[in-house]
Amino acid sequence: MNAWKLPLPLAHKLTLPAGGCNPRARPPGPFALIQDMIDMPDSVSRTLAADPSGSLPEAAIDIRDLRKTYRGNGKAPPKEALKGINLSVPRGSIYGLLGPNGAGKSTTINILAGLVNKTGGTAAIWGIDIDRHPRSARAAIGIVPQELNLDPFFTPREILDLQAGLYGVPKAERQTDRLLEAVGLKDKANAYARTLSGGMRRRLMVAKAMVHAPPVLVLDEPTAGVDVELRQSLWAYVRELNQAGTTVVLTTHYLEEAQELCDTIAIVNHGQVVACESKEALLGRIDAKEMVVTLEAPLAAVPSELAGYDVSLPTPQRLVVRYRPSQTRVADLLGAMATAGLSVKDLSIVESDLEDVFLQLTRAPATDADYR
């Protein structure tokens, strides 16, 4: 399956790459399928003019001290879902928002979407305050929720037309048929949504979020419950869309997905941001590596020369050494092996991954020291 080929986002038309190329130039790759579309509908583009000068915000999404407390119900006490979250999503990035269930990710997204009222703080989308200009802010963002909330008795064409109408896109400027073609649903345009497979519904949800060509796209668990092929297709599409200028915010439980796609990652736990750094900086937090050594000859036990290290012998010809790079040099490990008379056939270093960082940061309840 090829990457989905959706219409050019408004962000592509607004963002000038370094070197000053034409901001309306069409990106290469799968987008060429529909390279004749689209000029942003005037009815929508007018709402996205953040200021008369036409300058672009540095942050696609800017959240300051965002708080949300749900009222108690009966004997249940009030629940503080967000405890002063601060996030700044760089324009043009792929931004990961991670956290365990109940951490506050969905509440944050629902506030941006206008589905939940915040208790305190501020939030702006594409430089537009969600309180002062709610309609304009919503026009600047497309959200693909985790739930497949499609009317089962509407067709894909009707669903996209209705969504475009809600955003004020005139009928003459709607790109329904081309959106359906882009997500591979052209032949299902007039079928009831209840007859579509789970993967088809997921693709329809993405098309639904793109009817107004928003500069910011939020994908909430986009690959939950989909097969490997569709997941790979979505990854490729996200990269293409981002290269065209769209800022993408991704929430996911698949940590390898965030590690593969995201430039910057924020980890939320208990309603607080416990980490917000580049992917490389986050991975650098874990001072632990493994050296996996394949030996020429089998061993009956770990040599005494390696007794001072954390060494295991899973098989007679395979040594695993766990060490802290800040305290142990690889040269010292290799020297100890040479002293023990070991002949090395193969050697590899296993780096820490995002899962290690995630577990370290979310294992214990958040404290004031974690909050930043």
mmCIF file of C-alpha atoms in Angstrom:
data_model
loop_
_atom_site.group_PDB
_atom_site.id
_atom_site.type_symbol
_atom_site.label_atom_id
_atom_site.label_comp_id
_atom_site.label_asym_id
_atom_site.label_seq_id
_atom_site.Cartn_x
_atom_site.Cartn_y
_atom_site.Cartn_z
ATOM 1 C CA MET A 1 0.000 0.000 0.000
ATOM 2 C CA ASN A 2 1.363 3.404 -0.938
ATOM 3 C CA ALA A 3 1.420 6.342 1.426
ATOM 4 C CA TRP A 4 -1.840 8.226 1.510
ATOM 5 C CA LYS A 5 -1.849 11.134 -0.872
ATOM 6 C CA LEU A 6 -3.865 13.932 0.681
ATOM 7 C CA PRO A 7 -4.306 17.534 -0.478
ATOM 8 C CA LEU A 8 -1.598 20.057 0.201
ATOM 9 C CA PRO A 9 -2.037 21.558 3.665
ATOM 10 C CA LEU A 10 -2.284 25.262 4.277
ATOM 11 C CA ALA A 11 0.957 25.050 6.237
ATOM 12 C CA HIS A 12 2.831 24.129 3.066
ATOM 13 C CA LYS A 13 1.497 27.219 1.367
ATOM 14 C CA LEU A 14 2.438 29.447 4.277
ATOM 15 C CA THR A 15 5.913 28.124 5.074
ATOM 16 C CA LEU A 16 8.945 29.374 3.167
ATOM 17 C CA PRO A 17 11.829 26.901 3.315
ATOM 18 C CA ALA A 18 15.384 28.156 3.775
ATOM 19 C CA GLY A 19 16.560 29.475 0.430
ATOM 20 C CA GLY A 20 13.309 31.227 -0.378
ATOM 21 C CA CYS A 21 11.575 28.871 -2.795
ATOM 22 C CA ASN A 22 8.014 29.466 -3.928
ATOM 23 C CA PRO A 23 5.702 28.771 -0.964
ATOM 24 C CA ARG A 24 3.111 27.405 -3.369
ATOM 25 C CA ALA A 25 5.501 24.971 -4.997
ATOM 26 C CA ARG A 26 4.208 21.424 -4.915
ATOM 27 C CA PRO A 27 6.141 18.883 -2.872
ATOM 28 C CA PRO A 28 7.553 15.794 -4.574
ATOM 29 C CA GLY A 29 6.472 12.235 -3.949
ATOM 30 C CA PRO A 30 2.960 10.890 -3.456
ATOM 31 C CA PHE A 31 1.412 14.356 -3.339
ATOM 32 C CA ALA A 32 2.016 14.600 -7.088
ATOM 33 C CA LEU A 33 -1.100 12.467 -7.617
ATOM 34 C CA ILE A 34 -3.242 15.459 -6.771
ATOM 35 C CA GLN A 35 -0.795 18.225 -7.587
ATOM 36 C CA ASP A 36 -3.482 20.389 -9.158
ATOM 37 C CA MET A 37 -5.320 20.801 -5.854
ATOM 38 C CA ILE A 38 -5.869 22.869 -3.731
ATOM 39 C CA ASP A 39 -5.853 26.566 -3.200
ATOM 40 C CA MET A 40 -7.016 27.117 0.338
ATOM 41 C CA PRO A 41 -10.701 28.080 0.424
ATOM 42 C CA ASP A 42 -10.937 31.793 1.122
ATOM 43 C CA SER A 43 -13.586 31.184 3.767
ATOM 44 C CA VAL A 44 -11.102 29.166 5.813
ATOM 45 C CA SER A 45 -7.855 30.966 5.010
ATOM 46 C CA ARG A 46 -9.320 34.254 6.210
ATOM 47 C CA THR A 47 -9.852 32.762 9.658
ATOM 48 C CA LEU A 48 -6.208 31.686 9.815
ATOM 49 C CA ALA A 49 -4.694 35.133 9.350
ATOM 50 C CA ALA A 50 -3.084 35.380 12.783
ATOM 51 C CA ASP A 51 -2.048 38.976 12.170
ATOM 52 C CA PRO A 52 -2.173 41.493 9.313
ATOM 53 C CA SER A 53 1.549 41.175 8.603
ATOM 54 C CA GLY A 54 1.133 37.523 7.688
ATOM 55 C CA SER A 55 3.991 36.467 9.964
ATOM 56 C CA LEU A 56 3.993 32.862 11.105
ATOM 57 C CA PRO A 57 4.088 31.793 14.751
ATOM 58 C CA GLU A 58 7.179 30.002 16.007
ATOM 59 C CA ALA A 59 4.955 27.608 17.947
ATOM 60 C CA ALA A 60 2.178 25.798 16.123
ATOM 61 C CA ILE A 61 0.610 25.063 19.520
ATOM 62 C CA ASP A 62 1.456 27.071 22.633
ATOM 63 C CA ILE A 63 0.061 25.938 26.000
ATOM 64 C CA ARG A 64 0.725 27.810 29.244
ATOM 65 C CA ASP A 65 -0.244 26.651 32.756
ATOM 66 C CA LEU A 66 -3.159 24.607 31.392
ATOM 67 C CA ARG A 67 -5.362 23.239 34.155
ATOM 68 C CA LYS A 68 -8.463 21.098 34.218
ATOM 69 C CA THR A 69 -10.379 19.895 37.259
ATOM 70 C CA TYR A 70 -13.432 17.688 36.808
ATOM 71 C CA ARG A 71 -16.157 18.222 39.368
ATOM 72 C CA GLY A 72 -16.892 15.461 41.826
ATOM 73 C CA ASN A 73 -19.901 13.234 41.334
ATOM 74 C CA GLY A 74 -21.725 12.120 44.458
ATOM 75 C CA LYS A 75 -19.139 10.804 46.895
ATOM 76 C CA ALA A 76 -16.346 10.992 44.320
ATOM 77 C CA PRO A 77 -14.046 13.979 44.960
ATOM 78 C CA PRO A 78 -13.040 16.430 42.202
ATOM 79 C CA LYS A 79 -10.345 15.083 39.900
ATOM 80 C CA GLU A 80 -7.461 17.313 38.840
ATOM 81 C CA ALA A 81 -6.685 15.998 35.349
ATOM 82 C CA LEU A 82 -4.220 18.720 34.296
ATOM 83 C CA LYS A 83 -1.973 20.417 36.842
ATOM 84 C CA GLY A 84 -0.444 23.339 34.982
ATOM 85 C CA ILE A 85 0.828 21.896 31.710
ATOM 86 C CA ASN A 86 3.256 23.926 29.597
ATOM 87 C CA LEU A 87 3.917 22.829 26.014
ATOM 88 C CA SER A 88 5.301 24.578 22.955
ATOM 89 C CA VAL A 89 5.055 22.617 19.708
ATOM 90 C CA PRO A 90 7.570 23.970 17.163
ATOM 91 C CA ARG A 91 6.086 24.893 13.798
ATOM 92 C CA GLY A 92 6.877 22.272 11.179
ATOM 93 C CA SER A 93 7.808 19.520 13.632
ATOM 94 C CA ILE A 94 6.514 16.032 14.357
ATOM 95 C CA TYR A 95 5.803 16.244 18.069
ATOM 96 C CA GLY A 96 5.155 13.240 20.283
ATOM 97 C CA LEU A 97 2.831 13.485 23.278
ATOM 98 C CA LEU A 98 3.272 10.348 25.375
ATOM 99 C CA GLY A 99 1.996 9.144 28.702
ATOM 100 C CA PRO A 100 0.220 6.242 30.404
ATOM 101 C CA ASN A 101 -3.559 5.925 30.432
ATOM 102 C CA GLY A 102 -5.117 8.716 32.475
ATOM 103 C CA ALA A 103 -2.043 10.947 32.240
ATOM 104 C CA GLY A 104 -3.941 13.872 30.665
ATOM 105 C CA LYS A 105 -3.155 13.490 26.956
ATOM 106 C CA SER A 106 -6.756 13.164 25.786
ATOM 107 C CA THR A 107 -7.918 15.978 28.063
ATOM 108 C CA THR A 108 -5.297 18.278 26.538
ATOM 109 C CA ILE A 109 -6.351 17.362 23.001
ATOM 110 C CA ASN A 110 -10.045 17.763 23.812
ATOM 111 C CA ILE A 111 -9.392 21.258 25.177
ATOM 112 C CA LEU A 112 -7.612 22.202 21.938
ATOM 113 C CA ALA A 113 -10.530 20.765 19.968
ATOM 114 C CA GLY A 114 -13.050 22.794 21.961
ATOM 115 C CA LEU A 115 -14.715 19.678 23.393
ATOM 116 C CA VAL A 116 -13.672 20.304 27.007
ATOM 117 C CA ASN A 117 -13.582 23.613 28.873
ATOM 118 C CA LYS A 118 -10.327 24.277 30.677
ATOM 119 C CA THR A 119 -10.230 25.375 34.302
ATOM 120 C CA GLY A 120 -7.265 27.700 33.877
ATOM 121 C CA GLY A 121 -4.305 28.656 31.735
ATOM 122 C CA THR A 122 -4.043 29.612 28.071
ATOM 123 C CA ALA A 123 -3.721 27.781 24.775
ATOM 124 C CA ALA A 124 -3.121 29.044 21.249
ATOM 125 C CA ILE A 125 -3.181 27.205 17.925
ATOM 126 C CA TRP A 126 -1.185 28.775 15.086
ATOM 127 C CA GLY A 127 -0.969 31.938 17.181
ATOM 128 C CA ILE A 128 -4.741 32.095 17.715
ATOM 129 C CA ASP A 129 -6.034 32.064 21.296
ATOM 130 C CA ILE A 130 -8.674 29.357 21.738
ATOM 131 C CA ASP A 131 -10.718 31.549 24.113
ATOM 132 C CA ARG A 132 -10.670 34.860 22.244
ATOM 133 C CA HIS A 133 -11.066 33.391 18.747
ATOM 134 C CA PRO A 134 -12.423 29.853 19.195
ATOM 135 C CA ARG A 135 -13.724 29.394 15.649
ATOM 136 C CA SER A 136 -10.508 30.601 14.052
ATOM 137 C CA ALA A 137 -8.452 28.403 16.368
ATOM 138 C CA ARG A 138 -10.483 25.334 15.458
ATOM 139 C CA ALA A 139 -10.052 26.116 11.769
ATOM 140 C CA ALA A 140 -6.280 25.908 12.262
ATOM 141 C CA ILE A 141 -6.302 22.341 13.550
ATOM 142 C CA GLY A 142 -7.450 18.950 12.358
ATOM 143 C CA ILE A 143 -7.863 16.169 14.892
ATOM 144 C CA VAL A 144 -8.034 12.446 14.217
ATOM 145 C CA PRO A 145 -9.438 10.955 17.435
ATOM 146 C CA GLN A 146 -8.732 7.443 18.595
ATOM 147 C CA GLU A 147 -12.422 6.562 18.524
ATOM 148 C CA LEU A 148 -13.911 5.871 15.089
ATOM 149 C CA ASN A 149 -16.841 8.247 15.581
ATOM 150 C CA LEU A 150 -18.506 7.936 12.194
ATOM 151 C CA ASP A 151 -22.242 7.849 11.560
ATOM 152 C CA PRO A 152 -22.827 4.284 10.310
ATOM 153 C CA PHE A 153 -25.664 5.364 8.006
ATOM 154 C CA PHE A 154 -23.715 8.119 6.239
ATOM 155 C CA THR A 155 -21.512 7.488 3.231
ATOM 156 C CA PRO A 156 -17.877 8.657 3.132
ATOM 157 C CA ARG A 157 -18.856 11.369 0.639
ATOM 158 C CA GLU A 158 -21.634 12.618 2.911
ATOM 159 C CA ILE A 159 -19.353 12.560 5.962
ATOM 160 C CA LEU A 160 -16.673 14.671 4.263
ATOM 161 C CA ASP A 161 -19.199 17.095 2.778
ATOM 162 C CA LEU A 162 -20.836 17.568 6.163
ATOM 163 C CA GLN A 163 -17.477 18.156 7.865
ATOM 164 C CA ALA A 164 -16.458 20.688 5.214
ATOM 165 C CA GLY A 165 -19.749 22.487 5.737
ATOM 166 C CA LEU A 166 -19.142 22.689 9.477
ATOM 167 C CA TYR A 167 -15.858 24.483 8.740
ATOM 168 C CA GLY A 168 -17.566 26.897 6.360
ATOM 169 C CA VAL A 169 -15.922 25.596 3.188
ATOM 170 C CA PRO A 170 -18.212 26.596 0.276
ATOM 171 C CA LYS A 171 -19.459 23.741 -1.905
ATOM 172 C CA ALA A 172 -17.542 25.039 -4.902
ATOM 173 C CA GLU A 173 -14.274 24.849 -2.956
ATOM 174 C CA ARG A 174 -14.682 21.413 -1.391
ATOM 175 C CA GLN A 175 -12.324 18.634 -2.450
ATOM 176 C CA THR A 176 -14.396 15.653 -1.352
ATOM 177 C CA ASP A 177 -13.788 13.398 -4.340
ATOM 178 C CA ARG A 178 -10.060 14.025 -4.380
ATOM 179 C CA LEU A 179 -9.785 13.396 -0.662
ATOM 180 C CA LEU A 180 -11.572 10.080 -1.106
ATOM 181 C CA GLU A 181 -9.232 9.177 -3.939
ATOM 182 C CA ALA A 182 -6.231 10.190 -1.862
ATOM 183 C CA VAL A 183 -7.107 7.813 0.989
ATOM 184 C CA GLY A 184 -8.091 4.976 -1.334
ATOM 185 C CA LEU A 185 -11.836 5.178 -0.717
ATOM 186 C CA LYS A 186 -13.017 6.412 -4.109
ATOM 187 C CA ASP A 187 -14.776 3.121 -4.832
ATOM 188 C CA LYS A 188 -16.460 3.260 -1.403
ATOM 189 C CA ALA A 189 -17.654 6.855 -1.720
ATOM 190 C CA ASN A 190 -21.340 5.899 -1.676
ATOM 191 C CA ALA A 191 -21.183 2.905 0.666
ATOM 192 C CA TYR A 192 -22.498 3.186 4.198
ATOM 193 C CA ALA A 193 -19.740 3.780 6.750
ATOM 194 C CA ARG A 194 -20.901 0.707 8.691
ATOM 195 C CA THR A 195 -19.815 -1.491 5.767
ATOM 196 C CA LEU A 196 -16.205 -0.240 5.839
ATOM 197 C CA SER A 197 -13.396 -2.207 7.441
ATOM 198 C CA GLY A 198 -11.534 -0.827 10.453
ATOM 199 C CA GLY A 199 -8.615 0.281 8.289
ATOM 200 C CA MET A 200 -10.935 2.044 5.850
ATOM 201 C CA ARG A 201 -12.669 3.872 8.687
ATOM 202 C CA ARG A 202 -9.296 4.967 10.059
ATOM 203 C CA ARG A 203 -8.353 6.403 6.655
ATOM 204 C CA LEU A 204 -11.724 8.130 6.419
ATOM 205 C CA MET A 205 -11.075 9.753 9.802
ATOM 206 C CA VAL A 206 -7.814 11.211 8.480
ATOM 207 C CA ALA A 207 -9.571 12.560 5.386
ATOM 208 C CA LYS A 208 -12.266 14.041 7.630
ATOM 209 C CA ALA A 209 -9.607 15.933 9.595
ATOM 210 C CA MET A 210 -8.132 17.336 6.372
ATOM 211 C CA VAL A 211 -11.249 18.763 4.705
ATOM 212 C CA HIS A 212 -10.238 22.326 5.632
ATOM 213 C CA ALA A 213 -6.473 21.813 4.986
ATOM 214 C CA PRO A 214 -5.330 22.758 8.517
ATOM 215 C CA PRO A 215 -1.700 23.710 9.245
ATOM 216 C CA VAL A 216 -1.751 21.567 12.412
ATOM 217 C CA LEU A 217 -2.821 17.919 12.494
ATOM 218 C CA VAL A 218 -3.266 15.933 15.715
ATOM 219 C CA LEU A 219 -3.242 12.141 15.468
ATOM 220 C CA ASP A 220 -4.544 10.491 18.635
ATOM 221 C CA GLU A 221 -3.442 6.837 18.638
ATOM 222 C CA PRO A 222 -3.752 6.681 14.819
ATOM 223 C CA THR A 223 -2.441 3.121 14.469
ATOM 224 C CA ALA A 224 -4.349 1.537 17.350
ATOM 225 C CA GLY A 225 -5.845 -1.721 16.141
ATOM 226 C CA VAL A 226 -4.557 -1.512 12.560
ATOM 227 C CA ASP A 227 -2.387 -4.025 10.737
ATOM 228 C CA VAL A 228 1.337 -3.651 10.107
ATOM 229 C CA GLU A 229 0.916 -2.658 6.453
ATOM 230 C CA LEU A 230 -1.503 0.150 7.251
ATOM 231 C CA ARG A 231 0.738 1.330 10.085
ATOM 232 C CA GLN A 232 3.741 1.568 7.779
ATOM 233 C CA SER A 233 1.579 3.397 5.239
ATOM 234 C CA LEU A 234 0.511 5.924 7.859
ATOM 235 C CA TRP A 235 4.111 6.488 8.966
ATOM 236 C CA ALA A 236 5.111 7.232 5.386
ATOM 237 C CA TYR A 237 2.163 9.592 4.977
ATOM 238 C CA VAL A 238 2.965 11.481 8.192
ATOM 239 C CA ARG A 239 6.501 12.098 6.941
ATOM 240 C CA GLU A 240 5.260 13.309 3.549
ATOM 241 C CA LEU A 241 2.710 15.601 5.140
ATOM 242 C CA ASN A 242 5.289 17.019 7.526
ATOM 243 C CA GLN A 243 7.752 17.614 4.683
ATOM 244 C CA ALA A 244 5.006 19.595 2.963
ATOM 245 C CA GLY A 245 4.810 21.911 5.975
ATOM 246 C CA THR A 246 2.164 20.493 8.287
ATOM 247 C CA THR A 247 2.917 20.383 11.992
ATOM 248 C CA VAL A 248 1.969 16.938 13.313
ATOM 249 C CA VAL A 249 1.214 16.089 16.938
ATOM 250 C CA LEU A 250 1.202 12.352 17.617
ATOM 251 C CA THR A 251 -0.054 10.539 20.684
ATOM 252 C CA THR A 252 0.663 6.824 20.720
ATOM 253 C CA HIS A 253 1.168 3.813 22.954
ATOM 254 C CA TYR A 254 3.614 2.374 20.431
ATOM 255 C CA LEU A 255 6.868 3.837 21.712
ATOM 256 C CA GLU A 256 8.814 2.611 18.690
ATOM 257 C CA GLU A 257 6.407 4.686 16.598
ATOM 258 C CA ALA A 258 7.287 7.860 18.506
ATOM 259 C CA GLN A 259 10.982 7.016 18.374
ATOM 260 C CA GLU A 260 10.775 6.482 14.617
ATOM 261 C CA LEU A 261 8.763 9.592 13.735
ATOM 262 C CA CYS A 262 9.065 12.365 16.311
ATOM 263 C CA ASP A 263 11.568 15.226 16.533
ATOM 264 C CA THR A 264 10.516 16.358 20.010
ATOM 265 C CA ILE A 265 8.764 14.292 22.668
ATOM 266 C CA ALA A 266 6.810 15.385 25.737
ATOM 267 C CA ILE A 267 5.966 12.817 28.403
ATOM 268 C CA VAL A 268 2.933 13.522 30.583
ATOM 269 C CA ASN A 269 2.220 11.751 33.863
ATOM 270 C CA HIS A 270 -0.449 12.503 36.473
ATOM 271 C CA GLY A 271 -1.444 15.702 34.677
ATOM 272 C CA GLN A 272 2.075 17.138 34.574
ATOM 273 C CA VAL A 273 4.824 17.315 31.972
ATOM 274 C CA VAL A 274 7.683 15.252 33.408
ATOM 275 C CA ALA A 275 9.921 15.601 30.336
ATOM 276 C CA CYS A 276 9.925 17.645 27.141
ATOM 277 C CA GLU A 277 13.072 17.352 25.063
ATOM 278 C CA SER A 278 14.415 16.324 21.710
ATOM 279 C CA LYS A 279 14.333 12.604 21.063
ATOM 280 C CA GLU A 280 18.120 12.442 21.273
ATOM 281 C CA ALA A 281 18.221 14.259 24.627
ATOM 282 C CA LEU A 282 15.592 11.950 26.100
ATOM 283 C CA LEU A 283 17.446 8.842 25.003
ATOM 284 C CA GLY A 284 20.622 10.283 26.507
ATOM 285 C CA ARG A 285 18.987 10.341 29.947
ATOM 286 C CA ILE A 286 19.483 6.590 30.388
ATOM 287 C CA ASP A 287 23.071 5.887 31.416
ATOM 288 C CA ALA A 288 22.933 2.195 30.554
ATOM 289 C CA LYS A 289 24.046 0.032 27.655
ATOM 290 C CA GLU A 290 24.575 -3.630 26.896
ATOM 291 C CA MET A 291 27.514 -5.204 25.115
ATOM 292 C CA VAL A 292 26.576 -8.488 23.461
ATOM 293 C CA VAL A 293 29.615 -10.631 22.644
ATOM 294 C CA THR A 294 29.620 -13.789 20.524
ATOM 295 C CA LEU A 295 32.636 -15.967 21.360
ATOM 296 C CA GLU A 296 34.662 -18.270 19.128
ATOM 297 C CA ALA A 297 34.769 -20.993 21.792
ATOM 298 C CA PRO A 298 32.134 -21.936 24.386
ATOM 299 C CA LEU A 299 32.498 -21.067 28.076
ATOM 300 C CA ALA A 300 31.408 -23.064 31.087
ATOM 301 C CA ALA A 301 31.326 -20.017 33.382
ATOM 302 C CA VAL A 302 32.059 -16.293 33.428
ATOM 303 C CA PRO A 303 35.850 -15.773 33.722
ATOM 304 C CA SER A 304 37.150 -14.352 37.006
ATOM 305 C CA GLU A 305 38.705 -11.428 35.081
ATOM 306 C CA LEU A 306 35.139 -10.180 34.435
ATOM 307 C CA ALA A 307 33.921 -10.646 38.005
ATOM 308 C CA GLY A 308 33.918 -6.884 38.603
ATOM 309 C CA TYR A 309 31.358 -6.299 35.840
ATOM 310 C CA ASP A 310 27.649 -7.095 35.472
ATOM 311 C CA VAL A 311 28.063 -10.087 33.163
ATOM 312 C CA SER A 312 25.688 -12.913 32.246
ATOM 313 C CA LEU A 313 26.195 -15.988 30.090
ATOM 314 C CA PRO A 314 22.852 -16.749 28.365
ATOM 315 C CA THR A 315 24.490 -19.407 26.178
ATOM 316 C CA PRO A 316 27.997 -20.945 26.270
ATOM 317 C CA GLN A 317 29.113 -18.734 23.367
ATOM 318 C CA ARG A 318 27.262 -15.523 24.223
ATOM 319 C CA LEU A 319 28.280 -12.979 26.864
ATOM 320 C CA VAL A 320 26.103 -10.014 27.838
ATOM 321 C CA VAL A 321 27.788 -7.164 29.718
ATOM 322 C CA ARG A 322 25.624 -4.410 31.227
ATOM 323 C CA TYR A 323 27.487 -1.201 31.974
ATOM 324 C CA ARG A 324 27.152 2.550 32.525
ATOM 325 C CA PRO A 325 28.976 4.582 29.844
ATOM 326 C CA SER A 326 29.640 7.343 32.396
ATOM 327 C CA GLN A 327 31.577 4.908 34.591
ATOM 328 C CA THR A 328 32.972 2.215 32.287
ATOM 329 C CA ARG A 329 34.931 2.477 29.051
ATOM 330 C CA VAL A 330 34.425 -0.052 26.271
ATOM 331 C CA ALA A 331 38.218 -0.279 25.949
ATOM 332 C CA ASP A 332 38.432 -1.461 29.567
ATOM 333 C CA LEU A 333 35.820 -4.158 28.930
ATOM 334 C CA LEU A 334 37.624 -5.391 25.837
ATOM 335 C CA GLY A 335 40.906 -5.357 27.747
ATOM 336 C CA ALA A 336 39.414 -7.535 30.497
ATOM 337 C CA MET A 337 38.157 -9.995 27.881
ATOM 338 C CA ALA A 338 41.588 -10.134 26.271
ATOM 339 C CA THR A 339 43.183 -10.759 29.672
ATOM 340 C CA ALA A 340 40.740 -13.627 30.189
ATOM 341 C CA GLY A 341 41.890 -15.105 26.881
ATOM 342 C CA LEU A 342 38.511 -14.766 25.180
ATOM 343 C CA SER A 343 38.400 -14.808 21.380
ATOM 344 C CA VAL A 344 35.609 -12.543 20.114
ATOM 345 C CA LYS A 345 33.709 -13.569 16.983
ATOM 346 C CA ASP A 346 31.172 -10.737 16.966
ATOM 347 C CA LEU A 347 30.272 -7.765 19.154
ATOM 348 C CA SER A 348 27.350 -5.340 19.290
ATOM 349 C CA ILE A 349 26.237 -2.516 21.580
ATOM 350 C CA VAL A 350 22.556 -2.330 22.518
ATOM 351 C CA GLU A 351 21.452 1.249 23.209
ATOM 352 C CA SER A 352 18.637 2.242 25.535
ATOM 353 C CA ASP A 353 15.385 2.959 23.746
ATOM 354 C CA LEU A 354 12.437 5.240 24.402
ATOM 355 C CA GLU A 355 10.664 2.522 26.364
ATOM 356 C CA ASP A 356 13.414 2.602 29.003
ATOM 357 C CA VAL A 357 13.065 6.379 29.349
ATOM 358 C CA PHE A 358 9.277 6.183 29.448
ATOM 359 C CA LEU A 359 9.241 3.556 32.189
ATOM 360 C CA GLN A 360 11.790 5.465 34.243
ATOM 361 C CA LEU A 361 9.782 8.699 34.099
ATOM 362 C CA THR A 362 6.316 7.206 34.636
ATOM 363 C CA ARG A 363 7.064 4.421 37.113
ATOM 364 C CA ALA A 364 6.550 6.582 40.207
ATOM 365 C CA PRO A 365 3.857 9.230 40.840
ATOM 366 C CA ALA A 366 4.837 12.691 39.624
ATOM 367 C CA THR A 367 6.239 15.061 42.234
ATOM 368 C CA ASP A 368 6.981 18.767 42.301
ATOM 369 C CA ALA A 369 10.581 17.915 41.416
ATOM 370 C CA ASP A 370 9.412 16.249 38.199
ATOM 371 C CA TYR A 371 7.298 19.178 37.098
ATOM 372 C CA ARG A 372 8.849 21.623 34.702
#
